[in-house]
XYZ file of C-alpha atoms in Angstrom:
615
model
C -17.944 89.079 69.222
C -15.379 91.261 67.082
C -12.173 89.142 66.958
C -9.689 87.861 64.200
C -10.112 84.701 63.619
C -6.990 82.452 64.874
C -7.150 80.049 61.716
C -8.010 80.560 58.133
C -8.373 83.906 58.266
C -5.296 84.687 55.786
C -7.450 83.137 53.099
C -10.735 85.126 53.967
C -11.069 88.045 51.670
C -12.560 91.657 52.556
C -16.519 91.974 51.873
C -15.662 95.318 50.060
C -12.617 94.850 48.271
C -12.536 91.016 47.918
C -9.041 90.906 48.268
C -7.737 88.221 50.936
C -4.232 90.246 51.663
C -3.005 90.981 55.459
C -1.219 93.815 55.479
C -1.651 96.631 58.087
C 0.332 99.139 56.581
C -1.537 99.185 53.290
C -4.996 98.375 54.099
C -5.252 98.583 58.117
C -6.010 96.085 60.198
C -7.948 92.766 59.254
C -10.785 92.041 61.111
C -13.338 88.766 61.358
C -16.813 88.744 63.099
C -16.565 84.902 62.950
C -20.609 84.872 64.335
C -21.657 86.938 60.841
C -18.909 85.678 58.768
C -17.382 88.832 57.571
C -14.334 90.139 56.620
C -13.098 93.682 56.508
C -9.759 95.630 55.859
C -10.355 98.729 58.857
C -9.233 101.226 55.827
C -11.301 99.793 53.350
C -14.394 99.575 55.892
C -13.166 103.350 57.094
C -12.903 104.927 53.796
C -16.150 103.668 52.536
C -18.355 106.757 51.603
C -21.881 105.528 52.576
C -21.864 104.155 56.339
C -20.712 105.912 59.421
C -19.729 104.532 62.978
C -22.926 104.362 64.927
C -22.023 101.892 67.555
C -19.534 102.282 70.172
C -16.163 100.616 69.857
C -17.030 97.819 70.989
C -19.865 97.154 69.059
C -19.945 94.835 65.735
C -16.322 96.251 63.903
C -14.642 98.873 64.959
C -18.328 100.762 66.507
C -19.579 100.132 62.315
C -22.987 98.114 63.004
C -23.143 94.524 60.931
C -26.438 95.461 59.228
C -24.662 99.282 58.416
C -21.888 97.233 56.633
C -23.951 94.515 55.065
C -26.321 97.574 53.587
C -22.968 99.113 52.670
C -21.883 96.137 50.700
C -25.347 95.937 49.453
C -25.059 99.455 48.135
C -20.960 98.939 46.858
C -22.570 96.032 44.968
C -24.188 98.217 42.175
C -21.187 100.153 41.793
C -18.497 99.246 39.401
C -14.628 100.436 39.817
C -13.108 102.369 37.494
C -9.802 101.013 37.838
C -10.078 97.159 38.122
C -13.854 97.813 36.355
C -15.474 94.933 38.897
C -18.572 96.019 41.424
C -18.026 96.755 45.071
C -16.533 100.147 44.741
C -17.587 101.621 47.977
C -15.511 104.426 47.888
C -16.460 107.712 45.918
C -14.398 110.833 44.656
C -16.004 113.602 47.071
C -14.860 116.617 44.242
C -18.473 118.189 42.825
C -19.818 116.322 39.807
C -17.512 113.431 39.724
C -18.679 110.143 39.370
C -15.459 107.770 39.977
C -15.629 104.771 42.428
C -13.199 102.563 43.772
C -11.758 99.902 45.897
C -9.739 101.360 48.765
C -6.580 98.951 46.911
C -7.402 99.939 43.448
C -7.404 103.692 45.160
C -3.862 102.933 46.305
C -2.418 101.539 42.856
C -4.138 104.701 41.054
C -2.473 107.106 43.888
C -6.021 108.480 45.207
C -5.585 110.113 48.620
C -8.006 108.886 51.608
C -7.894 111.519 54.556
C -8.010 110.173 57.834
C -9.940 113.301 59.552
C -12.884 114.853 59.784
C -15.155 113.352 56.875
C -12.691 110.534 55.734
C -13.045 112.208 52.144
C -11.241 110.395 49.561
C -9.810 111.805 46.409
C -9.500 110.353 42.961
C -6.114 110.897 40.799
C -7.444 113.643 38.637
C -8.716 115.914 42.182
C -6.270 114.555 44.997
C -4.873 117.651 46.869
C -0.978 118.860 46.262
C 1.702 120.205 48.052
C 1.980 123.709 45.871
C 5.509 124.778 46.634
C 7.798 128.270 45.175
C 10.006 126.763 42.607
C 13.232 125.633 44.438
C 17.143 126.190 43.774
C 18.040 122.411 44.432
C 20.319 121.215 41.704
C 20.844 117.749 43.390
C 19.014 115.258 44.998
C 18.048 115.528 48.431
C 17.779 112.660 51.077
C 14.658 111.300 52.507
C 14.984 112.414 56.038
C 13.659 108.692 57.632
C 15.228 106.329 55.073
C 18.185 108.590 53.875
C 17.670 107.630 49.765
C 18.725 109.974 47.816
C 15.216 111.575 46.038
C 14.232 114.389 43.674
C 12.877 117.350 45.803
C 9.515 117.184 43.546
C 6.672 117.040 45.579
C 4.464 113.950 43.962
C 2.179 111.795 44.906
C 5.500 109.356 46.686
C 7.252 112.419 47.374
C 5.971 115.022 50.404
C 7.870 117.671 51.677
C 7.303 119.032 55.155
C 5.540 122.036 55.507
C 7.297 123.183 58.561
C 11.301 122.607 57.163
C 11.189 123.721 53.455
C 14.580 121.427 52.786
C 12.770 118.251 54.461
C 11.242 115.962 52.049
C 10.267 112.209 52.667
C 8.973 109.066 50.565
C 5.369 108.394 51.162
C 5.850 105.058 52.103
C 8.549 106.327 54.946
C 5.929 108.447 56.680
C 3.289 106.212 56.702
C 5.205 103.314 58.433
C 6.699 106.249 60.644
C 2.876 107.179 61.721
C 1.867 103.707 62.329
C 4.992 103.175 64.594
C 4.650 106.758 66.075
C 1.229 107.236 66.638
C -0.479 110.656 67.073
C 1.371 111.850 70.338
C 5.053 111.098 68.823
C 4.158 112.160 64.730
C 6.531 114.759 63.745
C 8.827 116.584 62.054
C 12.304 114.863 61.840
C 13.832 118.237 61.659
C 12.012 120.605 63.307
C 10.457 118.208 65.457
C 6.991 120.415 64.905
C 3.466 117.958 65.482
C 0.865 120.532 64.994
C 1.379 122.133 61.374
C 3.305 118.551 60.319
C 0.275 116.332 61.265
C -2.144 118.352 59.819
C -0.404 118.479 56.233
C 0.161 114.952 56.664
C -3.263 114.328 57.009
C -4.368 116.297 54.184
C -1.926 114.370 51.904
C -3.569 111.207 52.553
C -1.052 110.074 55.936
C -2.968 107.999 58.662
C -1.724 109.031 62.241
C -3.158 106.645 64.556
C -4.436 107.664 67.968
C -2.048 105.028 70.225
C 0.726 105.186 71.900
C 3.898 104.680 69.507
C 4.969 100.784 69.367
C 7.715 101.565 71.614
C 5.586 102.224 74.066
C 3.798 98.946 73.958
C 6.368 97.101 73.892
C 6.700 94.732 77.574
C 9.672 95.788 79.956
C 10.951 98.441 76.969
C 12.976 100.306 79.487
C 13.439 97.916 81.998
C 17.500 98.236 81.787
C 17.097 101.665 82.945
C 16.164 100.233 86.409
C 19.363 98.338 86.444
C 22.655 100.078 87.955
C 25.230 100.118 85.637
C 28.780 97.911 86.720
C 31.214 97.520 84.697
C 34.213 99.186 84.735
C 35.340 101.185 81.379
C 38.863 102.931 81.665
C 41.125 101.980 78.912
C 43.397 99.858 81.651
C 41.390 98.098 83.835
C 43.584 97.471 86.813
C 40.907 95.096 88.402
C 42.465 91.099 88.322
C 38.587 90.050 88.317
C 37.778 91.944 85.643
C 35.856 94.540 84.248
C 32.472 93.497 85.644
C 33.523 92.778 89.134
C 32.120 95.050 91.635
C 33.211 94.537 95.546
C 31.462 97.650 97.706
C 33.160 99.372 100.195
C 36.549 98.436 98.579
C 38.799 100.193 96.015
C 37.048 97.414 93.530
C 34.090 99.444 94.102
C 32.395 100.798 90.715
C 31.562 104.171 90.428
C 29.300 105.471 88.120
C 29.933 109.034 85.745
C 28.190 111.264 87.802
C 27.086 113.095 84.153
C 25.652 109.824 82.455
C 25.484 107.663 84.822
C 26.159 105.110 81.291
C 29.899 104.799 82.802
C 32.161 103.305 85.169
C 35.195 102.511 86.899
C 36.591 100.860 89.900
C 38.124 103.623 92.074
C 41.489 101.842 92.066
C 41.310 102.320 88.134
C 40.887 106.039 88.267
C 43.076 106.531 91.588
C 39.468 107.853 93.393
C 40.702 107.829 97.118
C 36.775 107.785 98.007
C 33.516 106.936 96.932
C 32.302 111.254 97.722
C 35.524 112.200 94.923
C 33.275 113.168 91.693
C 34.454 111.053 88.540
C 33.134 111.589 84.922
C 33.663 109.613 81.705
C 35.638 110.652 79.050
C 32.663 111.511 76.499
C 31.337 113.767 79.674
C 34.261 115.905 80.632
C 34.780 116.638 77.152
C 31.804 118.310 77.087
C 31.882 119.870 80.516
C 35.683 120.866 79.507
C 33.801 122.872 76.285
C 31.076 124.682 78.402
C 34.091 126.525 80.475
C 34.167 124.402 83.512
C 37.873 122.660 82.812
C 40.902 124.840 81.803
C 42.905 121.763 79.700
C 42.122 119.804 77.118
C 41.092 116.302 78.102
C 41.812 113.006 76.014
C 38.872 111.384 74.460
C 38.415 108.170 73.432
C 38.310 107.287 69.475
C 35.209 108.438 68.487
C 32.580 106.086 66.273
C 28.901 106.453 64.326
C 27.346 104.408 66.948
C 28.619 106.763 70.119
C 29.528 110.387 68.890
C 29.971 112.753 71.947
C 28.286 116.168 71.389
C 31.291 118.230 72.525
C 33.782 117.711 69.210
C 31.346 118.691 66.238
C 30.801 121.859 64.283
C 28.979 123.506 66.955
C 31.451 124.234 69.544
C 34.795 125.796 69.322
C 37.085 125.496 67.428
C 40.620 125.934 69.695
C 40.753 125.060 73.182
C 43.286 128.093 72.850
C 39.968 131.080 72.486
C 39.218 132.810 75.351
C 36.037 131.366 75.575
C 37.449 128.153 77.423
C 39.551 130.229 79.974
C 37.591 131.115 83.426
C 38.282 134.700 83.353
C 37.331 134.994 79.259
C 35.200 138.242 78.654
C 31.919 137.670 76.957
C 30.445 134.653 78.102
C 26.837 136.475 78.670
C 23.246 134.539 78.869
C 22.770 133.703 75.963
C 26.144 131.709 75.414
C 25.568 130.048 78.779
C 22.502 128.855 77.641
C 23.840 127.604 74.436
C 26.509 125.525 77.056
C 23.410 123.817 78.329
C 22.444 122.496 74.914
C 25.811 121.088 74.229
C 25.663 119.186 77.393
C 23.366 117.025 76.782
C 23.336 113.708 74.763
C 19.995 113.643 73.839
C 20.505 116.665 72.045
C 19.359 115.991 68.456
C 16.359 113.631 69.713
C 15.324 116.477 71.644
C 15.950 118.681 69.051
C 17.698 121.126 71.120
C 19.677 122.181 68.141
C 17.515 123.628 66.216
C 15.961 125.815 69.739
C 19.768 127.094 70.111
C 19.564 128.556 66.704
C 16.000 129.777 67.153
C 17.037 131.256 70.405
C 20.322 132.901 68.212
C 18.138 134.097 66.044
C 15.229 135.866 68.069
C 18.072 137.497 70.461
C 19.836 138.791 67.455
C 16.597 140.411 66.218
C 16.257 142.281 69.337
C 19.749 143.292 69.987
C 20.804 141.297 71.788
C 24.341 140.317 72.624
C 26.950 138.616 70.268
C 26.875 135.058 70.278
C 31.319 135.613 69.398
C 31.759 131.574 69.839
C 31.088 130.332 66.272
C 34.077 129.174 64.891
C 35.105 130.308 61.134
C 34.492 126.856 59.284
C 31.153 126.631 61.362
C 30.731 130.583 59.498
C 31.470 129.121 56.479
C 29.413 126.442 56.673
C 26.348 128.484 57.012
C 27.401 130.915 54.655
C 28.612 129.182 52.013
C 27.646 125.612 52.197
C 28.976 122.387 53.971
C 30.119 121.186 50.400
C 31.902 124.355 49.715
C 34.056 124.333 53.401
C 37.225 122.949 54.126
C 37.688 122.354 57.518
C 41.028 122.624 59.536
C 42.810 120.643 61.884
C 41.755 123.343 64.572
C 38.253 122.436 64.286
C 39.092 118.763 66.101
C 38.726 118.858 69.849
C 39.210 115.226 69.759
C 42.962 114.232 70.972
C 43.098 111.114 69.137
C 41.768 112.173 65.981
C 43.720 114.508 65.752
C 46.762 113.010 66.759
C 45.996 110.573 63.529
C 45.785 113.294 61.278
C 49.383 114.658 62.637
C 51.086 111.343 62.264
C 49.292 111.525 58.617
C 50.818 115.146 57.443
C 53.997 114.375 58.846
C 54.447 111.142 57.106
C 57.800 111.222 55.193
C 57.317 107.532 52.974
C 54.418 105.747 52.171
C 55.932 102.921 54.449
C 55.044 105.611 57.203
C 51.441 106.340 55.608
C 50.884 102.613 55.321
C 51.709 101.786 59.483
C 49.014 104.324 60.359
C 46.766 103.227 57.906
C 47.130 99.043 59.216
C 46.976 100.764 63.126
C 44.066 102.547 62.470
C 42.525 100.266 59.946
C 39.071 99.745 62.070
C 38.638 103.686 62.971
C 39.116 104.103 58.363
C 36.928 101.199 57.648
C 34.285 102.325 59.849
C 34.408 106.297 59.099
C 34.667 105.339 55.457
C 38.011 106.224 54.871
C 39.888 103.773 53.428
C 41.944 103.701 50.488
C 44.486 102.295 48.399
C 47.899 104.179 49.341
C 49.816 104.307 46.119
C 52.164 107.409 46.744
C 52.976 110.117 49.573
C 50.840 112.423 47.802
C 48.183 110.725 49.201
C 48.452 111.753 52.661
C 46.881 115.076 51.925
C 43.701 113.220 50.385
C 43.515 111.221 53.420
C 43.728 113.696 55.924
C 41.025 115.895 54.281
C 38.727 112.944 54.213
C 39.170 112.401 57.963
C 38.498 116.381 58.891
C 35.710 116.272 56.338
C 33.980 113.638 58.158
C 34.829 114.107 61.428
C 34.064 117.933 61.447
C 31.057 117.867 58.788
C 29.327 114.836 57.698
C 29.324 113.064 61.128
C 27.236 116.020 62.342
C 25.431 116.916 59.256
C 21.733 116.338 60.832
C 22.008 118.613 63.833
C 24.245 121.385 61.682
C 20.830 121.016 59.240
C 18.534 121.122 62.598
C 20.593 123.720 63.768
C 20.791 125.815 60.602
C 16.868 125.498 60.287
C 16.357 127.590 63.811
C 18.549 130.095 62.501
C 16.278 130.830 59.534
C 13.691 131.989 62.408
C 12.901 136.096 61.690
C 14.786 135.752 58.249
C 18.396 135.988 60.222
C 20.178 133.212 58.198
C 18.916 134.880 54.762
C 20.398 138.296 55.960
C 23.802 136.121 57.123
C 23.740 134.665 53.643
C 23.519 137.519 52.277
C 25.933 139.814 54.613
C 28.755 137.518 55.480
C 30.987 140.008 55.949
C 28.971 142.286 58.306
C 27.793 139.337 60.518
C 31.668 137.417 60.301
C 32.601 139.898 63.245
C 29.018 139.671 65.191
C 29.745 135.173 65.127
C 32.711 135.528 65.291
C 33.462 137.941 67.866
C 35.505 138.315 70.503
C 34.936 140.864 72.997
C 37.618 143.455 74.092
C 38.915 143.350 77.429
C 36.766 146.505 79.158
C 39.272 149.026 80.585
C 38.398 152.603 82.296
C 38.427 154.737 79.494
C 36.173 152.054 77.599
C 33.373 152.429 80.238
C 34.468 156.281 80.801
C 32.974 156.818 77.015
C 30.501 154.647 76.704
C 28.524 156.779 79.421
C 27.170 159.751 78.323
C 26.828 162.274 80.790
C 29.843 164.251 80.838
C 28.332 167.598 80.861
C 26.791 166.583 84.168
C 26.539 170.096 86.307
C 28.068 168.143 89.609
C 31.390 167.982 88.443
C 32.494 166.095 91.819
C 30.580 162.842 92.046
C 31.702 163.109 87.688
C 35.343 163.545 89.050
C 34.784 160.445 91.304
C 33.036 158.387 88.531
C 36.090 158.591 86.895
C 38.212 157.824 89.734
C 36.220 155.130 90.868
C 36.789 153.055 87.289
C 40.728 154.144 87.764
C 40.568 152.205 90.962
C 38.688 149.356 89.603
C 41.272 148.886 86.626
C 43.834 149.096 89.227
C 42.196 146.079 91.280
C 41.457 148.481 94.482
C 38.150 147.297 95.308
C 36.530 143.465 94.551
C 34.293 145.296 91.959
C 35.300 144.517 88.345
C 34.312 146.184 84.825
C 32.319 143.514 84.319
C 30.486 144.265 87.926
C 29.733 147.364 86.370
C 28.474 146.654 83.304
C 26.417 144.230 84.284
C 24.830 146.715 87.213
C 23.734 149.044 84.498
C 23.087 147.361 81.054
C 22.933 143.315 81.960
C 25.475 142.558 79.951
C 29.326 140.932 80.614
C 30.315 142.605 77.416
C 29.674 145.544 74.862
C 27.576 143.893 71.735
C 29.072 144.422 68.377
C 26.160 146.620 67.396
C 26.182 148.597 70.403
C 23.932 149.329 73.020
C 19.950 150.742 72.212
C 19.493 153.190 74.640
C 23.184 154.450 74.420
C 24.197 153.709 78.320
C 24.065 157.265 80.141
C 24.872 158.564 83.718
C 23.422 160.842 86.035
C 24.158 162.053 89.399
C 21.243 162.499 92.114
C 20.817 162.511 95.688
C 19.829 159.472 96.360
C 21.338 157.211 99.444
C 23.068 154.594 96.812
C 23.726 153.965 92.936
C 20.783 152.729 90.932
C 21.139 150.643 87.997
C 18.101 150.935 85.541
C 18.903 148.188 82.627
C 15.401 148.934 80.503
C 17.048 152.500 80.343
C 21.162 151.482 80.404
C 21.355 154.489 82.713
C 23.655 154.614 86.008
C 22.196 156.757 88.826
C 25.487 157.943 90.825
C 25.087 159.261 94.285
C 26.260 162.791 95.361
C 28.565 162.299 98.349
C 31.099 164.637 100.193
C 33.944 162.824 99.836
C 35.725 159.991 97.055
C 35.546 157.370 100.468
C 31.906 157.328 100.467
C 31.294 157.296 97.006
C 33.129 154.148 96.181
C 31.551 152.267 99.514
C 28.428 153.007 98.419
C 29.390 152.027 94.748
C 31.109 148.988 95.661
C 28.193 148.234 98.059
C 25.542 148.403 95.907
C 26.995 146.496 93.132
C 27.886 143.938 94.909
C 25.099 142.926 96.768
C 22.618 143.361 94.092
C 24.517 140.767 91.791
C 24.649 138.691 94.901
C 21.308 138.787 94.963
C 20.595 138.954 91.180
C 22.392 135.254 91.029
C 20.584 133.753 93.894
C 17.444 134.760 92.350
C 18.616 133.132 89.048
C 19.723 129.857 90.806
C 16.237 129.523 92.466
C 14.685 129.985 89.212
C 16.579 127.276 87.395
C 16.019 124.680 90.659
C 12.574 125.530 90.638
């Protein structure tokens, strides 16, 4: 039998480092084979350099045999530490020619490093392995990403820094209890959110990852609230004389759920739903649905807090609901920016790490030339350029209503009787946001105000902006931003022109085309499209021969070109940006096959892409 023993076995000390402390995290597990008598920390038994796990798991501790570690301590016996200078060092330095031994503890208080892989080597203090890194530019301390203490970006023996985010650094301590909680499947990166290059440095620093599922995992009826509907009703004026929680089907008490979240509610009397099929979101929702392009006005959100801070009014959105962006018929909202939309979407963004994808995907689609992302706001520029620290946002960059009604009331303050009756009605949202202070004269209005923008539009968002930020350094992009504001300001930045005929007319090559008729109609086709004669827009057109909504800042590689051949209908070759034009008799039958063509082969382009993205 291999079990702990239920009584007494606090006082029982390991065979190998005689030492009668329980404590998982340090030493692993403690184990007693009451039939043998015996003892063992799992790391100290693990770590031991002469015995090796012949059994199966089963069998005596841990698949280690009960003569292998009685021969073990037999062989430890003769051995004498060279830290605490008693016998029973069963662990060895595995470097070439030396001769130090040690307890697994005593290993610990002399910062040796034990890899848990492969071998189980263990390392003394003079020929552990280190984390060789290019000498950095930090001036101040950095934050240990799990715990959040401030520590000095040094990489030591208590201090690692992630191999995969060079700006990442962590207490020892941190990621070992974060690895014993996670487990090998859930291990990694806080930042990056990489498992493959992170565990393996971890392991080579001395980190155990244990192969389990993480606690949470373990842990009986974890989830079970998410298999209970959620009823209560959460509109600001609950109209329901029952109350909030009472839920009567098939009645205007009814409560229907966000159909976003599915976290919200409200009766339908409290949101004047005539019927259960009218769609209702929360507030936190149709912010963010309002942000991707789907509403035209801006929406009033509820007071934002740490605890429940909706993706949609951070740095990485817009910063107006007055740019084109947010209007239906806005030019430039190509792939890639209705991809971004997605990430903004959804909640779970930063535990999924989604942020630092979106500036990955930036990045790459940059690289290759692709289109301009012309949705990054200018603090969100500055930020990246220049430094969060260095940035002062702008009342602009608040999408939330309430916020930034506060701030208003704030500037506009004429007496510090005024300053005062905002700060007493808003004391809760200051105290909790950190923003409280002594008001002593109207001066200090503009103090407050900043502090608000400064945490509402930076620090509250600081760890997917850093997520975020990290993608962007994919292909060296961010460097060459750093170091090129000004050429990249109008790339970020960027709003596309409103395509016209004569736009499109030189973009084309091809004028010197020898069928100067169907050239002639080209040219009066566009005319008519301007003029709104035909369903076909500029964008139609575009988009038929390149892909894209609108011209990219850099420009277009293959310059777009036309050519006229006798072929039955226009082709559109994007690999090429070239527009095949079909010779006709007459302007009629050029524009029906034009108008035609286009517009059946977006048709179908989209209903391809909508099976794609359901399948």
């Amino acid at each position: 039998m291999n079990e702990n023993k239920p009584d007494g076995s606090q006082t029982l000390a390991c065979v190998f480092c005689r030492k009668n402390d329980d404590c998982p995290n340090k030493y692993g597990e403690k184990k007693t084979n009451e039939k043998w008598n015996l003892t063992v920390h799992y790391y100290c038994l693990l770590m031991s350099s002469g015995i090796w796990q012949r059994g199966k798991e089963e069998e005596g501790v841990y698949g280690f045999l009960i003569e292998d570690i009685r021969k073990e301590v037999n062989r430890a016996s003769k051995l004498k530490c060279c830290v605490c200078k008693k016998t029973g060092a069963s662990i060895g330095c595995v470097a070439p020619r030396c001769k130090r031994s040690y307890h697994f503890p005593c290993g610990l208080q002399r910062e040796c490093i034990f890899q848990f892989t492969g071998n189980f080597a263990s390392f003394c203090w003079n020929h552990r392995p280190v984390q060789i890194v290019t000498p950095n530019n930090y001036r101040d301390s950095l934050p240990c990403t799990i715990c959040l203490e401030f520590i000095e970006p040094i990489p030591t023996y208590s201090i690692l820094r992630s191999p995969c985010c060079k700006n990442a650094w962590f207490h020892r301590d941190c990621l070992q209890v974060q690895a014993i909680n996670a487990g090998v499947f859930f291990f990694r990166c806080t930042i990056c959110n990489n498992s493959d290059i992170f565990q393996k440095e971890m392991l080579r620093m001395g980190i155990h990852i244990p192969e389990k599922d993480a606690s949470w995992e373990l842990e009986e009826n974890a989830y079970q609230e998410l298999l209970q509907h959620y009823e209560h009703c959460d509109v600001r004026r609950c109209r329901c004389k029952e109350g909030r929680d009472y839920n009567a089907p098939n009645s205007k008490w009814e409560i229907k759920r966000c159909q976003c979240c599915g976290s919200s509610g409200t009766h339908l009397a409290c949101s004047s739903l005539r019927s259960w099929e009218q769609n209702w979101e929360c507030l936190e929702c149709r912010g963010i649905l309002y942000n991707s392009g789907s509403f035209q006005k801006s929406k009033k959100h509820t007071l934002p807090s740490t605890n429940n801070v909706a993706i949609n009014d951070c740095l990485l959105e817009e910063s107006s609901p007055k740019l084109p962006r947010q209007s239906p018929g806005a030019q430039g909202k190509d792939l890639l920016r209705s991809v971004f939309n997605v990430f903004l979407s959804v909640f779970t963004a930063l535990k999924e790490n989604l942020y630092y994808e979106a500036g990955k995907m930036l990045a790459i689609s940059l690289v290759h030339g692709g289109p301009s992302p012309g949705f990054f706001s200018k603090t969100l520029f500055n930020c990246l350029v220049y430094g969060p620290e260095n940035t002062e946002p702008i009342l602009d960059d608040v999408s939330d209503f309430d916020v930034a009604q506060i701030i208003i009331r704030i500037n506009t303050a004429t007496n510090v009787a005024d300053l005062n009756s905002v700060m007493n009605e808003y004391y809760n949202y200051f105290e909790l946001i950190g923003c409280l202070r002594l008001i002593t004269s109207l001066s200090d209005k503009y103090i407050l105000a900043k502090d608000i923008l400064v945490y509402h539009v930076i620090k509250r968002v600081q760890a997917p902006f850093e997520s975020f930020k990290q993608g962007l350094k994919t292909l060296g992009v961010l460097e060459k931003i750093e170091t090129y504001p000004e050429a990249f300001y109008g790339i970020f930045c960027h709003k596309p022109e409103n395509l016209s005929a004569k736009i499109l007319s030189d973009l084309f090559t091809g004028h010197t085309l020898p069928d100067a008729q169907a050239l002639g109609f080209w040219n009066s086709y566009l005319q008519a499209v301007e003029d709104g004669k035909t369903a076909i827009t500029m964008e139609d057109i575009l988009i038929f021969a390149t892909g894209c909504k609108s011209i990219p800042p850099a420009g277009f590689k293959p310059t777009p070109s036309i050519e006229c051949l006798h072929v039955d209908f226009p082709v559109g070759n994007k690999c090429n940006n070239c527009l095949a034009l079909p010779i006709t008799n007459t302007y009629k039958e050029f524009q029906e096959k034009m108008d035609f063509s286009i517009r059946n082969t977006l048709r179908l382009e989209k209903e391809e892409s909508s099976h794609y993205i359901e399948h």
